[in-house]
PDB file of C-alpha atoms in Angstrom:
ATOM      1  CA  ASP A   8      -1.236 -64.385  -7.133  1.00  0.00           C
ATOM      2  CA  VAL A   9      -2.470 -62.716  -3.979  1.00  0.00           C
ATOM      3  CA  LYS A  10      -4.657 -59.691  -4.472  1.00  0.00           C
ATOM      4  CA  VAL A  11      -6.035 -56.934  -2.287  1.00  0.00           C
ATOM      5  CA  THR A  12      -8.380 -54.645  -4.180  1.00  0.00           C
ATOM      6  CA  GLN A  13      -9.473 -51.216  -3.032  1.00  0.00           C
ATOM      7  CA  SER A  14     -12.609 -49.932  -4.709  1.00  0.00           C
ATOM      8  CA  SER A  15     -11.310 -46.506  -5.751  1.00  0.00           C
ATOM      9  CA  ARG A  16      -7.854 -45.117  -6.535  1.00  0.00           C
ATOM     10  CA  TYR A  17      -9.002 -41.508  -6.181  1.00  0.00           C
ATOM     11  CA  LEU A  18     -12.009 -40.096  -4.365  1.00  0.00           C
ATOM     12  CA  VAL A  19     -13.192 -36.546  -3.755  1.00  0.00           C
ATOM     13  CA  LYS A  20     -15.834 -35.876  -1.125  1.00  0.00           C
ATOM     14  CA  ARG A  21     -17.254 -32.899   0.733  1.00  0.00           C
ATOM     15  CA  THR A  22     -16.984 -32.009   4.400  1.00  0.00           C
ATOM     16  CA  GLY A  23     -19.706 -33.674   6.449  1.00  0.00           C
ATOM     17  CA  GLU A  24     -20.370 -36.492   3.979  1.00  0.00           C
ATOM     18  CA  LYS A  25     -20.395 -40.118   5.087  1.00  0.00           C
ATOM     19  CA  VAL A  26     -17.652 -41.873   3.116  1.00  0.00           C
ATOM     20  CA  PHE A  27     -17.199 -45.593   2.508  1.00  0.00           C
ATOM     21  CA  LEU A  28     -13.878 -47.115   1.458  1.00  0.00           C
ATOM     22  CA  GLU A  29     -14.065 -50.743   0.418  1.00  0.00           C
ATOM     23  CA  CYS A  30     -11.381 -53.414   0.440  1.00  0.00           C
ATOM     24  CA  VAL A  31     -11.606 -56.993  -0.825  1.00  0.00           C
ATOM     25  CA  GLN A  32      -8.967 -59.730  -0.562  1.00  0.00           C
ATOM     26  CA  ASP A  33      -8.973 -63.064  -2.368  1.00  0.00           C
ATOM     27  CA  MET A  34      -6.522 -64.935  -0.135  1.00  0.00           C
ATOM     28  CA  ASP A  35      -8.911 -66.144   2.578  1.00  0.00           C
ATOM     29  CA  HIS A  36      -6.897 -64.190   5.145  1.00  0.00           C
ATOM     30  CA  GLU A  37      -8.230 -63.844   8.662  1.00  0.00           C
ATOM     31  CA  ASN A  38      -6.557 -60.494   9.363  1.00  0.00           C
ATOM     32  CA  MET A  39      -7.394 -57.227   7.655  1.00  0.00           C
ATOM     33  CA  PHE A  40      -6.090 -53.736   8.362  1.00  0.00           C
ATOM     34  CA  TRP A  41      -6.780 -50.118   7.473  1.00  0.00           C
ATOM     35  CA  TYR A  42      -3.965 -47.545   7.527  1.00  0.00           C
ATOM     36  CA  ARG A  43      -3.645 -43.943   6.568  1.00  0.00           C
ATOM     37  CA  GLN A  44      -0.422 -42.593   5.132  1.00  0.00           C
ATOM     38  CA  ASP A  45       0.645 -38.975   5.394  1.00  0.00           C
ATOM     39  CA  PRO A  46       3.967 -37.436   4.268  1.00  0.00           C
ATOM     40  CA  GLY A  47       6.672 -37.826   6.906  1.00  0.00           C
ATOM     41  CA  LEU A  48       4.410 -39.835   9.241  1.00  0.00           C
ATOM     42  CA  GLY A  49       4.632 -43.258   7.658  1.00  0.00           C
ATOM     43  CA  LEU A  50       1.620 -45.538   7.985  1.00  0.00           C
ATOM     44  CA  ARG A  51      -0.644 -45.270  10.976  1.00  0.00           C
ATOM     45  CA  LEU A  52      -3.077 -48.018  11.898  1.00  0.00           C
ATOM     46  CA  ILE A  53      -6.724 -46.967  12.066  1.00  0.00           C
ATOM     47  CA  TYR A  54      -8.570 -50.253  12.699  1.00  0.00           C
ATOM     48  CA  PHE A  55      -7.951 -53.942  12.242  1.00  0.00           C
ATOM     49  CA  SER A  56      -9.952 -57.134  12.278  1.00  0.00           C
ATOM     50  CA  TYR A  57      -8.957 -60.684  13.172  1.00  0.00           C
ATOM     51  CA  ASP A  58     -12.166 -62.311  12.015  1.00  0.00           C
ATOM     52  CA  VAL A  59     -15.612 -61.689  10.626  1.00  0.00           C
ATOM     53  CA  LYS A  60     -17.603 -59.233  12.738  1.00  0.00           C
ATOM     54  CA  MET A  61     -14.554 -58.587  14.922  1.00  0.00           C
ATOM     55  CA  LYS A  62     -12.778 -55.241  15.026  1.00  0.00           C
ATOM     56  CA  GLU A  63     -10.179 -53.561  17.164  1.00  0.00           C
ATOM     57  CA  LYS A  64      -9.044 -49.975  17.358  1.00  0.00           C
ATOM     58  CA  GLY A  65      -5.630 -49.082  16.080  1.00  0.00           C
ATOM     59  CA  ASP A  66      -3.625 -45.994  16.930  1.00  0.00           C
ATOM     60  CA  ILE A  67      -5.877 -43.342  15.352  1.00  0.00           C
ATOM     61  CA  PRO A  68      -9.512 -44.585  15.309  1.00  0.00           C
ATOM     62  CA  GLU A  69     -11.194 -41.253  16.045  1.00  0.00           C
ATOM     63  CA  GLY A  70     -13.600 -40.215  13.301  1.00  0.00           C
ATOM     64  CA  TYR A  71     -13.609 -43.666  11.695  1.00  0.00           C
ATOM     65  CA  SER A  72     -15.528 -46.922  11.998  1.00  0.00           C
ATOM     66  CA  VAL A  73     -15.247 -50.252  10.202  1.00  0.00           C
ATOM     67  CA  SER A  74     -17.403 -53.134   9.106  1.00  0.00           C
ATOM     68  CA  ARG A  75     -16.503 -56.733   8.385  1.00  0.00           C
ATOM     69  CA  GLU A  76     -19.585 -58.761   7.520  1.00  0.00           C
ATOM     70  CA  LYS A  77     -17.737 -61.211   5.256  1.00  0.00           C
ATOM     71  CA  LYS A  78     -14.234 -62.609   5.573  1.00  0.00           C
ATOM     72  CA  GLU A  79     -13.014 -61.158   2.283  1.00  0.00           C
ATOM     73  CA  ARG A  80     -14.343 -57.623   2.726  1.00  0.00           C
ATOM     74  CA  PHE A  81     -13.323 -54.890   5.166  1.00  0.00           C
ATOM     75  CA  SER A  82     -14.912 -51.460   4.914  1.00  0.00           C
ATOM     76  CA  LEU A  83     -13.665 -48.203   6.389  1.00  0.00           C
ATOM     77  CA  ILE A  84     -16.304 -45.569   7.143  1.00  0.00           C
ATOM     78  CA  LEU A  85     -15.727 -41.885   7.716  1.00  0.00           C
ATOM     79  CA  GLU A  86     -18.841 -40.962   9.666  1.00  0.00           C
ATOM     80  CA  SER A  87     -18.686 -37.224   8.902  1.00  0.00           C
ATOM     81  CA  ALA A  88     -15.726 -36.395   6.692  1.00  0.00           C
ATOM     82  CA  SER A  89     -13.463 -33.548   7.668  1.00  0.00           C
ATOM     83  CA  THR A  90     -10.607 -31.873   5.793  1.00  0.00           C
ATOM     84  CA  ASN A  91      -8.015 -33.375   8.164  1.00  0.00           C
ATOM     85  CA  GLN A  92      -9.020 -36.800   6.869  1.00  0.00           C
ATOM     86  CA  THR A  93      -7.600 -35.980   3.445  1.00  0.00           C
ATOM     87  CA  SER A  94      -4.980 -38.687   3.042  1.00  0.00           C
ATOM     88  CA  MET A  95      -3.893 -41.886   1.333  1.00  0.00           C
ATOM     89  CA  TYR A  96      -5.736 -44.883   2.762  1.00  0.00           C
ATOM     90  CA  LEU A  97      -4.205 -48.334   2.498  1.00  0.00           C
ATOM     91  CA  CYS A  98      -5.851 -51.677   3.162  1.00  0.00           C
ATOM     92  CA  ALA A  99      -3.861 -54.828   3.953  1.00  0.00           C
ATOM     93  CA  SER A 100      -4.520 -58.457   4.801  1.00  0.00           C
ATOM     94  CA  SER A 101      -2.515 -61.282   6.305  1.00  0.00           C
ATOM     95  CA  PRO A 102      -2.853 -64.797   7.705  1.00  0.00           C
ATOM     96  CA  PRO A 103      -2.908 -65.071  11.502  1.00  0.00           C
ATOM     97  CA  GLY A 104       0.371 -63.750  12.940  1.00  0.00           C
ATOM     98  CA  GLY A 105       1.385 -66.557  15.242  1.00  0.00           C
ATOM     99  CA  ALA A 106       4.705 -66.506  17.025  1.00  0.00           C
ATOM    100  CA  GLY A 107       6.783 -65.789  13.944  1.00  0.00           C
ATOM    101  CA  GLY A 108       4.701 -63.153  12.266  1.00  0.00           C
ATOM    102  CA  GLN A 109       3.390 -62.920   8.708  1.00  0.00           C
ATOM    103  CA  PRO A 110       3.862 -60.446   5.879  1.00  0.00           C
ATOM    104  CA  GLN A 111       0.963 -58.145   5.105  1.00  0.00           C
ATOM    105  CA  HIS A 112      -0.365 -57.795   1.568  1.00  0.00           C
ATOM    106  CA  PHE A 113      -1.420 -54.318   0.536  1.00  0.00           C
ATOM    107  CA  GLY A 114      -3.831 -52.812  -1.939  1.00  0.00           C
ATOM    108  CA  ASP A 115      -2.774 -49.889  -4.121  1.00  0.00           C
ATOM    109  CA  GLY A 116      -4.455 -47.349  -1.892  1.00  0.00           C
ATOM    110  CA  THR A 117      -7.243 -44.785  -2.164  1.00  0.00           C
ATOM    111  CA  ARG A 118      -6.201 -41.150  -2.324  1.00  0.00           C
ATOM    112  CA  LEU A 119      -9.071 -39.352  -0.604  1.00  0.00           C
ATOM    113  CA  SER A 120      -9.567 -35.604  -0.767  1.00  0.00           C
ATOM    114  CA  ILE A 121     -12.106 -33.910   1.482  1.00  0.00           C
ATOM    115  CA  LEU A 122     -13.120 -30.450   0.252  1.00  0.00           C
TER     116      LEU A 122
ATOM    117  CA  SER B  25       5.521 -41.752  18.595  1.00  0.00           C
ATOM    118  CA  GLN B  26       6.620 -44.179  15.926  1.00  0.00           C
ATOM    119  CA  GLN B  27       8.133 -47.495  16.928  1.00  0.00           C
ATOM    120  CA  GLY B  28      10.435 -47.593  13.912  1.00  0.00           C
ATOM    121  CA  GLU B  29      12.523 -44.673  12.743  1.00  0.00           C
ATOM    122  CA  GLU B  30      14.408 -44.929   9.470  1.00  0.00           C
ATOM    123  CA  ASP B  31      17.668 -43.220   8.721  1.00  0.00           C
ATOM    124  CA  PRO B  32      18.409 -41.509   6.419  1.00  0.00           C
ATOM    125  CA  GLN B  33      15.125 -39.966   5.339  1.00  0.00           C
ATOM    126  CA  ALA B  34      16.377 -39.759   1.762  1.00  0.00           C
ATOM    127  CA  LEU B  35      19.202 -41.329  -0.203  1.00  0.00           C
ATOM    128  CA  SER B  36      20.471 -40.652  -3.717  1.00  0.00           C
ATOM    129  CA  ILE B  37      22.931 -43.039  -5.381  1.00  0.00           C
ATOM    130  CA  GLN B  38      24.192 -44.052  -8.807  1.00  0.00           C
ATOM    131  CA  GLU B  39      23.093 -47.257 -10.474  1.00  0.00           C
ATOM    132  CA  GLY B  40      25.400 -50.092  -9.450  1.00  0.00           C
ATOM    133  CA  GLU B  41      26.162 -48.661  -6.003  1.00  0.00           C
ATOM    134  CA  ASN B  42      24.962 -50.173  -2.739  1.00  0.00           C
ATOM    135  CA  ALA B  43      22.237 -48.534  -0.666  1.00  0.00           C
ATOM    136  CA  THR B  44      22.054 -48.923   3.094  1.00  0.00           C
ATOM    137  CA  MET B  45      19.268 -47.716   5.337  1.00  0.00           C
ATOM    138  CA  ASN B  46      18.752 -48.169   9.040  1.00  0.00           C
ATOM    139  CA  CYS B  47      15.796 -48.616  11.336  1.00  0.00           C
ATOM    140  CA  SER B  48      15.748 -48.072  15.092  1.00  0.00           C
ATOM    141  CA  TYR B  49      12.941 -49.010  17.424  1.00  0.00           C
ATOM    142  CA  LYS B  50      12.113 -48.513  21.079  1.00  0.00           C
ATOM    143  CA  THR B  51      10.574 -51.632  22.599  1.00  0.00           C
ATOM    144  CA  SER B  52      11.212 -55.356  22.310  1.00  0.00           C
ATOM    145  CA  ILE B  53       9.825 -56.996  19.191  1.00  0.00           C
ATOM    146  CA  ASN B  54       8.595 -60.342  17.878  1.00  0.00           C
ATOM    147  CA  ASN B  55       9.800 -59.651  14.357  1.00  0.00           C
ATOM    148  CA  LEU B  56      10.777 -56.802  12.042  1.00  0.00           C
ATOM    149  CA  GLN B  57       9.718 -56.445   8.426  1.00  0.00           C
ATOM    150  CA  TRP B  58      10.869 -54.333   5.491  1.00  0.00           C
ATOM    151  CA  TYR B  59       8.539 -53.097   2.768  1.00  0.00           C
ATOM    152  CA  ARG B  60       8.992 -51.190  -0.496  1.00  0.00           C
ATOM    153  CA  GLN B  61       6.558 -48.649  -1.905  1.00  0.00           C
ATOM    154  CA  ASN B  62       6.726 -47.351  -5.439  1.00  0.00           C
ATOM    155  CA  SER B  63       5.258 -43.913  -6.045  1.00  0.00           C
ATOM    156  CA  GLY B  64       1.471 -43.934  -5.817  1.00  0.00           C
ATOM    157  CA  ARG B  65       1.260 -47.652  -5.105  1.00  0.00           C
ATOM    158  CA  GLY B  66       0.741 -49.922  -2.128  1.00  0.00           C
ATOM    159  CA  LEU B  67       3.485 -51.504  -0.056  1.00  0.00           C
ATOM    160  CA  VAL B  68       5.221 -54.687  -1.098  1.00  0.00           C
ATOM    161  CA  HIS B  69       6.724 -57.013   1.491  1.00  0.00           C
ATOM    162  CA  LEU B  70      10.487 -57.608   1.125  1.00  0.00           C
ATOM    163  CA  ILE B  71      11.835 -59.488   4.130  1.00  0.00           C
ATOM    164  CA  LEU B  72      10.700 -60.603   7.587  1.00  0.00           C
ATOM    165  CA  ILE B  73      13.362 -61.211  10.230  1.00  0.00           C
ATOM    166  CA  ARG B  74      12.465 -62.757  13.564  1.00  0.00           C
ATOM    167  CA  SER B  75      13.852 -61.578  16.882  1.00  0.00           C
ATOM    168  CA  ASN B  76      16.061 -64.678  17.228  1.00  0.00           C
ATOM    169  CA  GLU B  77      17.641 -64.142  13.802  1.00  0.00           C
ATOM    170  CA  ARG B  78      20.592 -61.871  13.083  1.00  0.00           C
ATOM    171  CA  GLU B  79      20.761 -61.772   9.285  1.00  0.00           C
ATOM    172  CA  LYS B  80      18.625 -62.692   6.283  1.00  0.00           C
ATOM    173  CA  HIS B  81      19.179 -62.520   2.549  1.00  0.00           C
ATOM    174  CA  SER B  82      16.819 -62.348  -0.375  1.00  0.00           C
ATOM    175  CA  GLY B  83      18.362 -61.831  -3.796  1.00  0.00           C
ATOM    176  CA  ARG B  84      20.176 -58.473  -3.692  1.00  0.00           C
ATOM    177  CA  LEU B  85      18.716 -57.642  -0.280  1.00  0.00           C
ATOM    178  CA  ARG B  86      20.445 -58.202   3.035  1.00  0.00           C
ATOM    179  CA  VAL B  87      18.785 -57.440   6.368  1.00  0.00           C
ATOM    180  CA  THR B  88      20.481 -57.469   9.746  1.00  0.00           C
ATOM    181  CA  LEU B  89      18.902 -57.244  13.182  1.00  0.00           C
ATOM    182  CA  ASP B  90      20.636 -56.271  16.412  1.00  0.00           C
ATOM    183  CA  THR B  91      18.151 -56.647  19.250  1.00  0.00           C
ATOM    184  CA  SER B  92      20.650 -55.389  21.833  1.00  0.00           C
ATOM    185  CA  LYS B  93      20.833 -52.060  19.972  1.00  0.00           C
ATOM    186  CA  LYS B  94      17.192 -52.209  18.874  1.00  0.00           C
ATOM    187  CA  SER B  95      18.181 -51.599  15.284  1.00  0.00           C
ATOM    188  CA  SER B  96      18.022 -53.151  11.826  1.00  0.00           C
ATOM    189  CA  SER B  97      19.593 -52.358   8.494  1.00  0.00           C
ATOM    190  CA  LEU B  98      18.564 -53.030   4.911  1.00  0.00           C
ATOM    191  CA  LEU B  99      21.279 -53.261   2.280  1.00  0.00           C
ATOM    192  CA  ILE B 100      20.471 -53.247  -1.425  1.00  0.00           C
ATOM    193  CA  THR B 101      23.477 -54.335  -3.450  1.00  0.00           C
ATOM    194  CA  ALA B 102      24.194 -53.366  -7.070  1.00  0.00           C
ATOM    195  CA  SER B 103      21.232 -51.009  -7.158  1.00  0.00           C
ATOM    196  CA  ARG B 104      19.128 -50.491 -10.285  1.00  0.00           C
ATOM    197  CA  ALA B 105      16.905 -47.630 -11.408  1.00  0.00           C
ATOM    198  CA  ALA B 106      13.932 -49.887 -10.638  1.00  0.00           C
ATOM    199  CA  ASP B 107      14.962 -49.867  -6.950  1.00  0.00           C
ATOM    200  CA  THR B 108      13.866 -46.215  -6.773  1.00  0.00           C
ATOM    201  CA  ALA B 109      11.141 -46.287  -4.115  1.00  0.00           C
ATOM    202  CA  SER B 110      10.412 -45.605  -0.454  1.00  0.00           C
ATOM    203  CA  TYR B 111      11.463 -48.276   2.008  1.00  0.00           C
ATOM    204  CA  PHE B 112       9.743 -48.818   5.350  1.00  0.00           C
ATOM    205  CA  CYS B 113      10.562 -50.890   8.369  1.00  0.00           C
ATOM    206  CA  ALA B 114       7.741 -52.227  10.502  1.00  0.00           C
ATOM    207  CA  THR B 115       7.876 -53.880  13.906  1.00  0.00           C
ATOM    208  CA  ASP B 116       5.586 -56.508  15.351  1.00  0.00           C
ATOM    209  CA  LYS B 117       5.684 -56.422  19.147  1.00  0.00           C
ATOM    210  CA  ALA B 118       3.532 -59.447  19.839  1.00  0.00           C
ATOM    211  CA  ALA B 119       1.777 -62.306  18.100  1.00  0.00           C
ATOM    212  CA  GLY B 120      -1.199 -60.944  16.198  1.00  0.00           C
ATOM    213  CA  ASN B 121       0.620 -59.315  13.323  1.00  0.00           C
ATOM    214  CA  LYS B 122      -0.187 -55.749  14.300  1.00  0.00           C
ATOM    215  CA  LEU B 123       2.642 -53.742  12.723  1.00  0.00           C
ATOM    216  CA  THR B 124       4.003 -50.310  13.596  1.00  0.00           C
ATOM    217  CA  PHE B 125       5.656 -48.542  10.655  1.00  0.00           C
ATOM    218  CA  GLY B 126       8.432 -45.992  10.530  1.00  0.00           C
ATOM    219  CA  GLY B 127       8.453 -42.867   8.391  1.00  0.00           C
ATOM    220  CA  GLY B 128      10.421 -44.467   5.553  1.00  0.00           C
ATOM    221  CA  THR B 129      13.573 -43.814   3.531  1.00  0.00           C
ATOM    222  CA  ARG B 130      13.175 -42.403   0.000  1.00  0.00           C
ATOM    223  CA  VAL B 131      15.764 -43.944  -2.297  1.00  0.00           C
ATOM    224  CA  LEU B 132      16.604 -42.476  -5.704  1.00  0.00           C
ATOM    225  CA  VAL B 133      18.802 -44.553  -7.986  1.00  0.00           C
ATOM    226  CA  LYS B 134      20.156 -42.478 -10.863  1.00  0.00           C
ATOM    227  CA  PRO B 135      20.929 -44.227 -14.153  1.00  0.00           C
TER     228      PRO B 135
END
């Protein structure tokens, strides 16, 4: 069965800290995505990656960076955490989209609180 | 602004009833997808419908797509308590699988 694993379900950090959120998929998918989810706003795309060492900005990249050194792992980095980055973070992966599109497979999320 | 907007925002029904939710979007799309999210969990893919398709079925789920109205609907027939979840539509505007999600519909199925 396909699996996307996020390293922590819950995380509490302090303002100004550098925070790493890790995501690993076991499906050999080329595409990986990071979203944040806030009540009433749905999911918003932060960054995505189509291949190793490749990254592209999503809709809300400010304050975040990413790293993809290996195909199965996609890391989200909060360079200097702020309270407005308190949120649920979701990682997803998929095969290449192609003309018809592909479903995305999600991890269970990391609920991050910045104090 | 969000590409997909679901309606209603919340829905409460009795077990055995049908649940219908709608999604509207603004620009042309390659495909539209529906996902379910149980409380505190990640999203689970339900159905993908391509822009040249009008209707798809999967078990108790039926999805329609009207590209002229830029809208889609998800129907859950004979609902069960286990269908209690949030449901999201997501649109893919171009090849590349970059999805834009709506705000979701919260569905409560009462036993």
